[in-house]
mmCIF file of C-alpha atoms in Angstrom:
data_model
loop_
_atom_site.group_PDB
_atom_site.id
_atom_site.type_symbol
_atom_site.label_atom_id
_atom_site.label_comp_id
_atom_site.label_asym_id
_atom_site.label_seq_id
_atom_site.Cartn_x
_atom_site.Cartn_y
_atom_site.Cartn_z
ATOM 1 C CA MET A 18 -32.443 -23.480 166.873
ATOM 2 C CA SER A 19 -33.749 -20.963 164.354
ATOM 3 C CA LEU A 20 -33.516 -17.661 166.619
ATOM 4 C CA ILE A 21 -30.433 -17.387 168.758
ATOM 5 C CA VAL A 22 -30.139 -14.239 171.085
ATOM 6 C CA ARG A 23 -26.584 -14.217 172.730
ATOM 7 C CA ASN A 24 -25.643 -11.669 175.512
ATOM 8 C CA ILE A 25 -27.467 -8.886 173.698
ATOM 9 C CA THR A 26 -26.713 -5.353 175.682
ATOM 10 C CA LYS A 27 -27.660 -1.949 175.287
ATOM 11 C CA VAL A 28 -26.150 0.687 177.133
ATOM 12 C CA TYR A 29 -27.009 4.416 177.011
ATOM 13 C CA LYS A 30 -24.237 6.489 178.374
ATOM 14 C CA ASP A 31 -24.046 5.259 182.037
ATOM 15 C CA THR A 32 -27.514 3.321 182.010
ATOM 16 C CA LYS A 33 -27.635 -0.374 180.916
ATOM 17 C CA ALA A 34 -31.282 -0.680 179.456
ATOM 18 C CA VAL A 35 -30.529 -4.391 178.425
ATOM 19 C CA GLU A 36 -27.809 -6.627 180.152
ATOM 20 C CA ASP A 37 -26.546 -9.948 178.808
ATOM 21 C CA VAL A 38 -30.182 -11.046 177.514
ATOM 22 C CA SER A 39 -29.704 -14.657 175.922
ATOM 23 C CA PHE A 40 -32.490 -16.843 174.666
ATOM 24 C CA SER A 41 -33.278 -19.068 171.653
ATOM 25 C CA LEU A 42 -36.620 -20.075 169.875
ATOM 26 C CA LYS A 43 -37.238 -23.232 167.688
ATOM 27 C CA GLU A 44 -39.451 -23.047 164.608
ATOM 28 C CA GLY A 45 -43.368 -23.367 165.494
ATOM 29 C CA LYS A 46 -42.734 -22.558 169.021
ATOM 30 C CA MET A 47 -44.065 -19.378 170.903
ATOM 31 C CA LEU A 48 -42.222 -17.786 173.491
ATOM 32 C CA GLY A 49 -43.789 -15.233 176.123
ATOM 33 C CA PHE A 50 -41.527 -12.442 176.781
ATOM 34 C CA LEU A 51 -42.487 -10.742 180.123
ATOM 35 C CA GLY A 52 -41.408 -7.803 182.109
ATOM 36 C CA ARG A 53 -42.687 -4.385 183.863
ATOM 37 C CA ASN A 54 -42.904 -1.330 182.096
ATOM 38 C CA GLY A 55 -39.406 -0.307 181.412
ATOM 39 C CA ALA A 56 -37.939 -3.433 182.107
ATOM 40 C CA GLY A 57 -36.108 -3.324 178.409
ATOM 41 C CA LYS A 58 -38.525 -5.444 176.360
ATOM 42 C CA THR A 59 -39.106 -3.096 173.739
ATOM 43 C CA THR A 60 -35.442 -2.359 173.435
ATOM 44 C CA THR A 61 -34.688 -5.881 173.182
ATOM 45 C CA PHE A 62 -37.307 -6.496 170.088
ATOM 46 C CA ARG A 63 -35.520 -3.343 168.443
ATOM 47 C CA MET A 64 -32.172 -4.778 168.861
ATOM 48 C CA ILE A 65 -33.272 -8.123 167.610
ATOM 49 C CA LEU A 66 -34.847 -6.483 164.386
ATOM 50 C CA GLY A 67 -31.723 -4.212 163.953
ATOM 51 C CA LEU A 68 -33.999 -1.159 164.473
ATOM 52 C CA THR A 69 -31.426 -0.358 167.562
ATOM 53 C CA GLU A 70 -27.844 -0.537 167.532
ATOM 54 C CA MET A 71 -26.686 -3.221 170.512
ATOM 55 C CA THR A 72 -23.768 -2.402 172.263
ATOM 56 C CA ARG A 73 -22.787 -5.986 172.337
ATOM 57 C CA GLY A 74 -23.825 -9.355 171.731
ATOM 58 C CA GLU A 75 -25.391 -10.961 168.555
ATOM 59 C CA VAL A 76 -28.470 -12.526 166.996
ATOM 60 C CA LEU A 77 -28.398 -15.278 164.506
ATOM 61 C CA PHE A 78 -31.502 -16.151 162.354
ATOM 62 C CA TRP A 79 -31.604 -19.699 161.092
ATOM 63 C CA GLY A 80 -27.845 -19.641 161.442
ATOM 64 C CA GLU A 81 -26.862 -16.650 160.186
ATOM 65 C CA LYS A 82 -26.387 -13.179 161.582
ATOM 66 C CA MET A 83 -29.534 -11.068 161.557
ATOM 67 C CA THR A 84 -29.410 -8.515 158.888
ATOM 68 C CA ASN A 85 -31.931 -6.603 156.567
ATOM 69 C CA LYS A 86 -31.845 -9.458 154.163
ATOM 70 C CA PHE A 87 -34.286 -10.944 156.421
ATOM 71 C CA ASN A 88 -36.595 -8.184 156.787
ATOM 72 C CA ASN A 89 -39.416 -9.926 154.577
ATOM 73 C CA GLN A 90 -39.345 -12.881 156.874
ATOM 74 C CA ILE A 91 -40.074 -11.198 160.133
ATOM 75 C CA GLY A 92 -43.165 -9.524 161.241
ATOM 76 C CA TYR A 93 -43.722 -6.807 164.364
ATOM 77 C CA LEU A 94 -46.549 -5.471 165.854
ATOM 78 C CA PRO A 95 -45.210 -2.715 167.972
ATOM 79 C CA GLU A 96 -47.133 -1.868 171.382
ATOM 80 C CA GLU A 97 -47.125 1.594 169.736
ATOM 81 C CA ARG A 98 -49.599 1.245 166.968
ATOM 82 C CA GLY A 99 -48.916 3.189 163.575
ATOM 83 C CA LEU A 100 -51.211 3.034 160.402
ATOM 84 C CA HIS A 101 -51.958 5.994 158.303
ATOM 85 C CA PRO A 102 -55.201 7.108 158.967
ATOM 86 C CA LYS A 103 -56.005 9.045 155.884
ATOM 87 C CA LEU A 104 -55.654 5.595 153.596
ATOM 88 C CA THR A 105 -58.460 3.047 153.218
ATOM 89 C CA VAL A 106 -58.053 -0.375 154.768
ATOM 90 C CA SER A 107 -57.123 -1.785 151.381
ATOM 91 C CA GLN A 108 -54.581 0.822 150.515
ATOM 92 C CA GLU A 109 -53.021 0.459 154.079
ATOM 93 C CA LEU A 110 -52.788 -3.493 153.576
ATOM 94 C CA PHE A 111 -51.283 -3.313 150.020
ATOM 95 C CA TYR A 112 -48.963 -0.932 150.678
ATOM 96 C CA LEU A 113 -47.654 -2.449 153.776
ATOM 97 C CA ALA A 114 -47.549 -6.041 152.161
ATOM 98 C CA SER A 115 -45.838 -4.556 148.850
ATOM 99 C CA LEU A 116 -43.010 -3.422 151.416
ATOM 100 C CA LYS A 117 -42.786 -7.222 152.136
ATOM 101 C CA GLY A 118 -42.015 -8.109 148.757
ATOM 102 C CA MET A 119 -45.503 -9.545 147.915
ATOM 103 C CA ASN A 120 -47.197 -9.041 144.514
ATOM 104 C CA LYS A 121 -50.667 -8.044 144.085
ATOM 105 C CA LYS A 122 -51.884 -11.361 143.415
ATOM 106 C CA GLU A 123 -50.875 -12.722 146.690
ATOM 107 C CA ILE A 124 -51.758 -9.435 148.724
ATOM 108 C CA LYS A 125 -55.230 -9.886 147.246
ATOM 109 C CA LYS A 126 -55.857 -13.085 148.085
ATOM 110 C CA GLU A 127 -54.317 -12.711 152.031
ATOM 111 C CA VAL A 128 -56.217 -9.597 152.502
ATOM 112 C CA SER A 129 -59.414 -11.289 151.581
ATOM 113 C CA TYR A 130 -58.433 -14.420 153.895
ATOM 114 C CA TRP A 131 -57.538 -12.342 157.011
ATOM 115 C CA MET A 132 -60.579 -9.594 156.722
ATOM 116 C CA LYS A 133 -62.754 -12.560 156.603
ATOM 117 C CA LYS A 134 -60.737 -14.439 159.381
ATOM 118 C CA PHE A 135 -61.474 -11.290 161.590
ATOM 119 C CA ASP A 136 -65.019 -10.544 160.471
ATOM 120 C CA ILE A 137 -64.049 -7.150 159.087
ATOM 121 C CA GLU A 138 -64.990 -7.494 155.262
ATOM 122 C CA GLU A 139 -67.064 -4.721 155.597
ATOM 123 C CA ASN A 140 -64.418 -2.417 155.925
ATOM 124 C CA ILE A 141 -62.166 -2.860 153.383
ATOM 125 C CA ASN A 142 -63.058 0.405 152.055
ATOM 126 C CA LYS A 143 -63.244 2.390 154.832
ATOM 127 C CA LYS A 144 -60.526 4.963 156.073
ATOM 128 C CA ILE A 145 -58.601 3.669 158.813
ATOM 129 C CA GLU A 146 -59.417 6.727 161.108
ATOM 130 C CA SER A 147 -63.009 5.777 160.905
ATOM 131 C CA LEU A 148 -62.381 2.463 162.466
ATOM 132 C CA SER A 149 -63.010 1.796 165.858
ATOM 133 C CA LYS A 150 -59.790 0.899 167.913
ATOM 134 C CA GLY A 151 -60.348 -2.698 168.033
ATOM 135 C CA ASN A 152 -60.916 -2.734 164.408
ATOM 136 C CA GLN A 153 -57.559 -0.621 163.825
ATOM 137 C CA GLN A 154 -55.764 -3.269 165.662
ATOM 138 C CA LYS A 155 -56.854 -6.327 163.651
ATOM 139 C CA ILE A 156 -55.743 -4.276 160.554
ATOM 140 C CA GLN A 157 -52.172 -3.802 162.307
ATOM 141 C CA LEU A 158 -52.168 -7.383 163.131
ATOM 142 C CA ILE A 159 -52.925 -8.576 159.395
ATOM 143 C CA ALA A 160 -50.261 -5.943 158.316
ATOM 144 C CA SER A 161 -47.783 -7.886 160.489
ATOM 145 C CA LEU A 162 -48.552 -11.499 159.366
ATOM 146 C CA ILE A 163 -49.917 -11.168 156.108
ATOM 147 C CA HIS A 164 -46.461 -12.332 154.517
ATOM 148 C CA LYS A 165 -46.379 -15.477 156.570
ATOM 149 C CA PRO A 166 -43.317 -14.343 158.400
ATOM 150 C CA LYS A 167 -41.042 -16.967 159.762
ATOM 151 C CA LEU A 168 -40.482 -14.906 162.995
ATOM 152 C CA LEU A 169 -43.385 -12.687 164.440
ATOM 153 C CA ILE A 170 -42.614 -10.367 167.491
ATOM 154 C CA LEU A 171 -46.264 -9.313 169.102
ATOM 155 C CA ASP A 172 -45.972 -6.335 171.696
ATOM 156 C CA GLU A 173 -49.095 -6.155 173.789
ATOM 157 C CA PRO A 174 -51.517 -7.592 170.646
ATOM 158 C CA PHE A 175 -54.778 -7.713 172.664
ATOM 159 C CA SER A 176 -54.387 -4.899 174.640
ATOM 160 C CA GLY A 177 -57.676 -2.866 174.809
ATOM 161 C CA LEU A 178 -59.603 -5.438 173.128
ATOM 162 C CA ASP A 179 -62.933 -6.903 174.528
ATOM 163 C CA PRO A 180 -62.943 -10.699 174.848
ATOM 164 C CA ILE A 181 -64.778 -11.788 171.632
ATOM 165 C CA ASN A 182 -62.185 -10.165 169.709
ATOM 166 C CA VAL A 183 -58.924 -11.150 172.042
ATOM 167 C CA GLU A 184 -60.086 -14.796 171.256
ATOM 168 C CA LEU A 185 -60.467 -14.135 167.127
ATOM 169 C CA LEU A 186 -56.874 -12.975 167.219
ATOM 170 C CA LYS A 187 -55.865 -15.603 169.368
ATOM 171 C CA ARG A 188 -56.993 -18.213 167.178
ATOM 172 C CA ALA A 189 -55.049 -16.326 164.179
ATOM 173 C CA VAL A 190 -51.637 -16.224 166.126
ATOM 174 C CA ILE A 191 -52.212 -19.856 167.169
ATOM 175 C CA GLU A 192 -52.952 -20.839 163.480
ATOM 176 C CA LEU A 193 -49.753 -19.138 162.322
ATOM 177 C CA ASN A 194 -47.794 -20.921 164.860
ATOM 178 C CA SER A 195 -49.056 -24.354 163.913
ATOM 179 C CA LYS A 196 -47.817 -23.633 160.424
ATOM 180 C CA GLY A 197 -44.057 -23.110 161.806
ATOM 181 C CA THR A 198 -43.966 -19.358 162.401
ATOM 182 C CA MET A 199 -41.724 -18.533 165.590
ATOM 183 C CA ILE A 200 -43.659 -15.896 167.691
ATOM 184 C CA ILE A 201 -42.119 -13.729 170.451
ATOM 185 C CA PHE A 202 -45.532 -12.793 172.236
ATOM 186 C CA SER A 203 -45.179 -9.934 175.011
ATOM 187 C CA SER A 204 -48.349 -9.483 177.324
ATOM 188 C CA HIS A 205 -49.360 -8.424 180.758
ATOM 189 C CA ARG A 206 -51.952 -10.862 181.007
ATOM 190 C CA MET A 207 -50.217 -13.799 182.432
ATOM 191 C CA ASP A 208 -53.298 -15.985 181.676
ATOM 192 C CA HIS A 209 -52.792 -15.221 177.876
ATOM 193 C CA VAL A 210 -48.928 -16.287 178.146
ATOM 194 C CA GLU A 211 -49.633 -19.452 179.952
ATOM 195 C CA GLU A 212 -52.495 -20.614 177.405
ATOM 196 C CA LEU A 213 -50.347 -19.757 174.343
ATOM 197 C CA CYS A 214 -46.513 -20.193 174.900
ATOM 198 C CA ASP A 215 -44.197 -22.804 175.228
ATOM 199 C CA ASP A 216 -41.466 -20.863 176.995
ATOM 200 C CA ILE A 217 -41.083 -17.915 179.151
ATOM 201 C CA CYS A 218 -38.256 -14.996 179.258
ATOM 202 C CA LEU A 219 -38.783 -12.897 182.251
ATOM 203 C CA ILE A 220 -36.658 -9.631 182.330
ATOM 204 C CA ASN A 221 -36.514 -7.332 185.454
ATOM 205 C CA LYS A 222 -34.498 -3.927 185.057
ATOM 206 C CA GLY A 223 -33.023 -5.238 181.887
ATOM 207 C CA LYS A 224 -31.699 -8.241 183.090
ATOM 208 C CA LEU A 225 -32.635 -11.837 182.711
ATOM 209 C CA VAL A 226 -34.253 -13.268 185.576
ATOM 210 C CA LEU A 227 -35.914 -16.364 184.386
ATOM 211 C CA ASN A 228 -35.632 -18.430 180.993
ATOM 212 C CA GLY A 229 -37.064 -21.839 179.976
ATOM 213 C CA SER A 230 -40.302 -24.013 179.491
ATOM 214 C CA ILE A 231 -43.543 -22.660 181.692
ATOM 215 C CA ASN A 232 -43.978 -26.644 182.603
ATOM 216 C CA ASP A 233 -40.421 -26.820 184.022
ATOM 217 C CA ILE A 234 -40.404 -23.495 185.758
ATOM 218 C CA LYS A 235 -43.597 -23.792 187.394
ATOM 219 C CA LYS A 236 -42.503 -27.586 188.451
ATOM 220 C CA ASP A 237 -39.157 -26.365 189.818
ATOM 221 C CA TYR A 238 -40.032 -23.069 191.240
ATOM 222 C CA GLY A 239 -39.161 -22.700 194.879
ATOM 223 C CA TYR A 240 -42.417 -22.519 196.371
ATOM 224 C CA LYS A 241 -45.930 -24.054 195.966
ATOM 225 C CA LYS A 242 -49.344 -23.350 197.543
ATOM 226 C CA VAL A 243 -51.562 -25.898 199.632
ATOM 227 C CA ILE A 244 -54.840 -25.259 199.526
ATOM 228 C CA ILE A 245 -57.197 -26.501 202.792
ATOM 229 C CA GLU A 246 -60.628 -26.677 203.472
ATOM 230 C CA GLY A 247 -62.499 -27.268 206.370
ATOM 231 C CA ASN A 248 -64.512 -26.072 209.337
ATOM 232 C CA ILE A 249 -61.246 -25.279 211.515
ATOM 233 C CA ASP A 250 -59.242 -22.452 212.394
ATOM 234 C CA PHE A 251 -55.778 -23.139 210.761
ATOM 235 C CA SER A 252 -54.255 -19.794 211.789
ATOM 236 C CA ARG A 253 -51.581 -21.672 213.698
ATOM 237 C CA LEU A 254 -50.431 -24.017 210.766
ATOM 238 C CA SER A 255 -48.510 -20.516 209.566
ATOM 239 C CA ASN A 256 -45.821 -21.789 212.444
ATOM 240 C CA VAL A 257 -44.796 -24.990 210.642
ATOM 241 C CA PRO A 258 -41.452 -24.641 209.412
ATOM 242 C CA GLY A 259 -41.251 -23.649 205.864
ATOM 243 C CA VAL A 260 -44.827 -22.525 205.798
ATOM 244 C CA SER A 261 -46.301 -19.167 205.647
ATOM 245 C CA LYS A 262 -50.164 -17.956 205.460
ATOM 246 C CA MET A 263 -51.034 -16.181 202.216
ATOM 247 C CA GLU A 264 -54.753 -15.750 202.800
ATOM 248 C CA THR A 265 -57.619 -16.966 204.488
ATOM 249 C CA ASN A 266 -61.651 -16.714 203.854
ATOM 250 C CA LYS A 267 -64.677 -18.719 205.007
ATOM 251 C CA LYS A 268 -64.115 -21.490 202.522
ATOM 252 C CA GLN A 269 -60.516 -22.198 202.612
ATOM 253 C CA SER A 270 -57.063 -21.461 203.791
ATOM 254 C CA ILE A 271 -54.258 -20.962 201.404
ATOM 255 C CA PHE A 272 -50.282 -21.437 202.504
ATOM 256 C CA LYS A 273 -47.305 -20.805 200.843
ATOM 257 C CA ILE A 274 -44.528 -23.689 201.357
ATOM 258 C CA GLU A 275 -40.974 -23.801 200.562
ATOM 259 C CA ASN A 276 -40.793 -27.482 199.631
ATOM 260 C CA TYR A 277 -42.623 -30.686 199.746
ATOM 261 C CA ASP A 278 -40.609 -31.491 203.109
ATOM 262 C CA ALA A 279 -42.928 -28.578 204.467
ATOM 263 C CA ALA A 280 -45.850 -30.043 202.766
ATOM 264 C CA GLU A 281 -45.629 -33.293 204.797
ATOM 265 C CA LEU A 282 -45.087 -31.432 208.077
ATOM 266 C CA LEU A 283 -47.955 -29.255 207.306
ATOM 267 C CA PHE A 284 -50.248 -32.418 206.189
ATOM 268 C CA ASN A 285 -49.108 -34.314 209.452
ATOM 269 C CA GLU A 286 -50.124 -31.470 211.596
ATOM 270 C CA VAL A 287 -53.489 -31.118 209.656
ATOM 271 C CA LYS A 288 -54.699 -34.469 209.619
ATOM 272 C CA ASP A 289 -54.909 -34.379 213.754
ATOM 273 C CA MET A 290 -57.040 -31.617 213.574
ATOM 274 C CA GLY A 291 -60.437 -33.090 212.773
ATOM 275 C CA PHE A 292 -62.529 -33.275 209.319
ATOM 276 C CA ILE A 293 -60.451 -31.995 206.267
ATOM 277 C CA GLN A 294 -62.591 -31.607 203.218
ATOM 278 C CA ARG A 295 -59.523 -30.535 201.173
ATOM 279 C CA PHE A 296 -55.904 -30.517 201.062
ATOM 280 C CA GLN A 297 -54.117 -29.995 197.695
ATOM 281 C CA ILE A 298 -50.816 -29.130 196.811
ATOM 282 C CA VAL A 299 -50.702 -26.371 193.718
ATOM 283 C CA GLU A 300 -47.863 -25.136 191.723
ATOM 284 C CA PRO A 301 -47.690 -21.485 191.530
ATOM 285 C CA SER A 302 -49.391 -19.943 188.422
ATOM 286 C CA LEU A 303 -47.384 -17.764 186.011
ATOM 287 C CA ASN A 304 -48.959 -14.853 187.377
ATOM 288 C CA ASP A 305 -47.489 -15.974 191.104
ATOM 289 C CA ILE A 306 -44.076 -16.447 189.944
ATOM 290 C CA TYR A 307 -44.204 -13.026 187.978
ATOM 291 C CA ILE A 308 -45.069 -10.970 191.032
ATOM 292 C CA ASP A 309 -42.776 -12.954 193.187
ATOM 293 C CA GLN A 310 -39.646 -11.860 190.777
ATOM 294 C CA VAL A 311 -40.614 -8.633 189.699
ATOM 295 C CA GLY A 312 -43.325 -7.237 192.368
ATOM 296 C CA GLU A 313 -42.878 -4.544 194.800
ATOM 297 C CA LYS A 314 -40.300 -6.426 197.240
ATOM 298 C CA ASN A 315 -38.032 -6.319 194.161
ATOM 299 C CA GLU A 316 -38.066 -2.971 193.790
#
């Protein structure tokens, strides 16, 4: 494993902001780090980076304890953006890249590459404060990845961007990941996480509630959906053991099932009801699992 996080915990007086969170990440993999606002995501990131002292636990980076000596191999895009508004884009990027140990020749080459990649070359000599929010976000992302980090932590990187710019930034993240960079990706957009990430960690109130590959979690999750289509009243099917109705409209009825045994019972009931256009078992989406784990019922 290239990054190992073991039992990291942060206690503020009598409050446990993060409690015994553990996960690992291999080279070239992307981890979706999920949770509601205030769940402890940012505190976890800050402990990994050494910006917040952990109460207990450890972080290993390439087999060694995480220390400041690895700063130049790590990139971080915080949710709270922070650029120098009076500097030009060129000044800002050269300054931040130099802090990561890059020389002027390297910086010039990478700045040119990423400005072109994000279609903002014309802004190179403009002041940060004159840029749109979306273009400022592109500059901040460039600053976090320009030094080709081995580990990149992205906290809500696409927040507030229009769909075209989201796709631009997604392609950049995928490119970096394909070249070996480990990425921790935090977002409230489950579709983005499902599209980009290999694994997920889900924390709720500072505790880890799910950790593993997205495919395995969806496959092994305790419930699934059954979608039934047909010009029939299916309402009585919610009385089948292990089955509950989720929603119904003119086109289809959707039922929640606890397991495949419940699906079989449901199918046996349905097949005797008349012509059925569709009977499909569907694994829960990542959004379904997220809501089930950290939704209002868990408050």
